[in-house]
Amino acid sequence: MLDILGTIGGNILSLPGILGLALGMMTKRLWLGAVMGGVIGVLETLVFAGWRFSQIEPLELIIAIVVGVCAGSLGTLIRRKGATV
């Protein structure tokens, strides 16, 4: 259980979370922000696996994609609502 929580926390504080949020803040289209965050999640997992698909654990990849999608969507929502309120 702690391994899963550590993976989630690490992804939130790493590239999928921070860069996904930043890329999401660059667009007002929710789907585009989510896609960009998801792509960052996949790329981050590939970079840390040495560009080898055999070194990637499926759970880590899924968590990175979900965190990236959520961060990208949150960044888009910040841009839409945060700047106008």
CSV table of C-alpha atoms in Angstrom, one decimal:
chain,number,residue,atom,x,y,z
A,1,MET,CA,0.0,0.0,0.0
A,2,LEU,CA,2.8,2.4,0.8
A,3,ASP,CA,4.4,1.6,-2.5
A,4,ILE,CA,1.3,2.7,-4.4
A,5,LEU,CA,1.0,5.9,-2.3
A,6,GLY,CA,4.6,6.7,-2.9
A,7,THR,CA,4.2,6.2,-6.6
A,8,ILE,CA,1.2,8.5,-6.6
A,9,GLY,CA,2.9,11.2,-4.5
A,10,GLY,CA,6.1,10.9,-6.6
A,11,ASN,CA,4.1,11.4,-9.8
A,12,ILE,CA,2.2,14.4,-8.4
A,13,LEU,CA,5.5,16.1,-7.4
A,14,SER,CA,7.3,15.0,-10.6
A,15,LEU,CA,6.9,15.7,-14.3
A,16,PRO,CA,3.3,14.5,-14.8
A,17,GLY,CA,2.0,16.7,-12.0
A,18,ILE,CA,4.0,19.8,-12.4
A,19,LEU,CA,4.5,19.9,-16.2
A,20,GLY,CA,1.0,18.5,-16.8
A,21,LEU,CA,-0.4,21.4,-14.8
A,22,ALA,CA,1.8,23.9,-16.6
A,23,LEU,CA,0.8,22.6,-20.0
A,24,GLY,CA,-2.8,22.5,-19.0
A,25,MET,CA,-2.6,26.2,-18.1
A,26,MET,CA,-1.5,27.0,-21.7
A,27,THR,CA,-4.9,26.0,-23.3
A,28,LYS,CA,-8.6,26.6,-22.6
A,29,ARG,CA,-9.6,23.3,-24.2
A,30,LEU,CA,-10.2,20.7,-21.4
A,31,TRP,CA,-9.6,17.7,-23.7
A,32,LEU,CA,-6.3,19.2,-25.0
A,33,GLY,CA,-5.0,19.8,-21.5
A,34,ALA,CA,-5.9,16.3,-20.4
A,35,VAL,CA,-4.2,14.8,-23.5
A,36,MET,CA,-1.0,16.8,-23.0
A,37,GLY,CA,-0.9,15.8,-19.3
A,38,GLY,CA,-1.3,12.1,-20.3
A,39,VAL,CA,1.4,12.3,-22.9
A,40,ILE,CA,3.8,13.8,-20.3
A,41,GLY,CA,2.9,10.9,-18.0
A,42,VAL,CA,3.8,8.4,-20.7
A,43,LEU,CA,7.1,10.2,-21.6
A,44,GLU,CA,8.1,10.5,-17.9
A,45,THR,CA,7.7,6.8,-17.4
A,46,LEU,CA,9.6,6.0,-20.6
A,47,VAL,CA,12.5,8.3,-19.6
A,48,PHE,CA,12.9,6.8,-16.2
A,49,ALA,CA,12.7,3.3,-17.7
A,50,GLY,CA,15.6,4.0,-20.0
A,51,TRP,CA,13.3,4.0,-23.1
A,52,ARG,CA,12.7,0.3,-22.7
A,53,PHE,CA,9.2,-0.9,-22.6
A,54,SER,CA,10.3,-4.1,-20.9
A,55,GLN,CA,11.3,-2.1,-17.8
A,56,ILE,CA,8.0,-0.3,-17.4
A,57,GLU,CA,5.6,-1.6,-14.7
A,58,PRO,CA,2.0,-1.3,-15.9
A,59,LEU,CA,0.8,0.1,-12.5
A,60,GLU,CA,3.4,2.9,-12.6
A,61,LEU,CA,2.4,3.8,-16.2
A,62,ILE,CA,-1.3,3.9,-15.3
A,63,ILE,CA,-0.7,6.1,-12.3
A,64,ALA,CA,1.5,8.4,-14.3
A,65,ILE,CA,-1.1,8.8,-17.0
A,66,VAL,CA,-4.0,9.4,-14.5
A,67,VAL,CA,-2.0,12.0,-12.6
A,68,GLY,CA,-1.0,13.7,-15.8
A,69,VAL,CA,-4.6,13.8,-17.1
A,70,CYS,CA,-5.8,15.1,-13.8
A,71,ALA,CA,-3.1,17.8,-13.6
A,72,GLY,CA,-3.6,18.9,-17.2
A,73,SER,CA,-7.4,19.1,-16.6
A,74,LEU,CA,-6.8,21.1,-13.4
A,75,GLY,CA,-4.4,23.5,-15.2
A,76,THR,CA,-7.0,24.1,-17.9
A,77,LEU,CA,-9.7,24.7,-15.3
A,78,ILE,CA,-7.4,27.1,-13.5
A,79,ARG,CA,-6.9,29.0,-16.7
A,80,ARG,CA,-10.6,29.1,-17.5
A,81,LYS,CA,-12.0,30.1,-14.0
A,82,GLY,CA,-9.0,31.5,-12.2
A,83,ALA,CA,-8.2,34.2,-14.6
A,84,THR,CA,-11.8,35.4,-14.9
A,85,VAL,CA,-12.9,35.4,-11.3
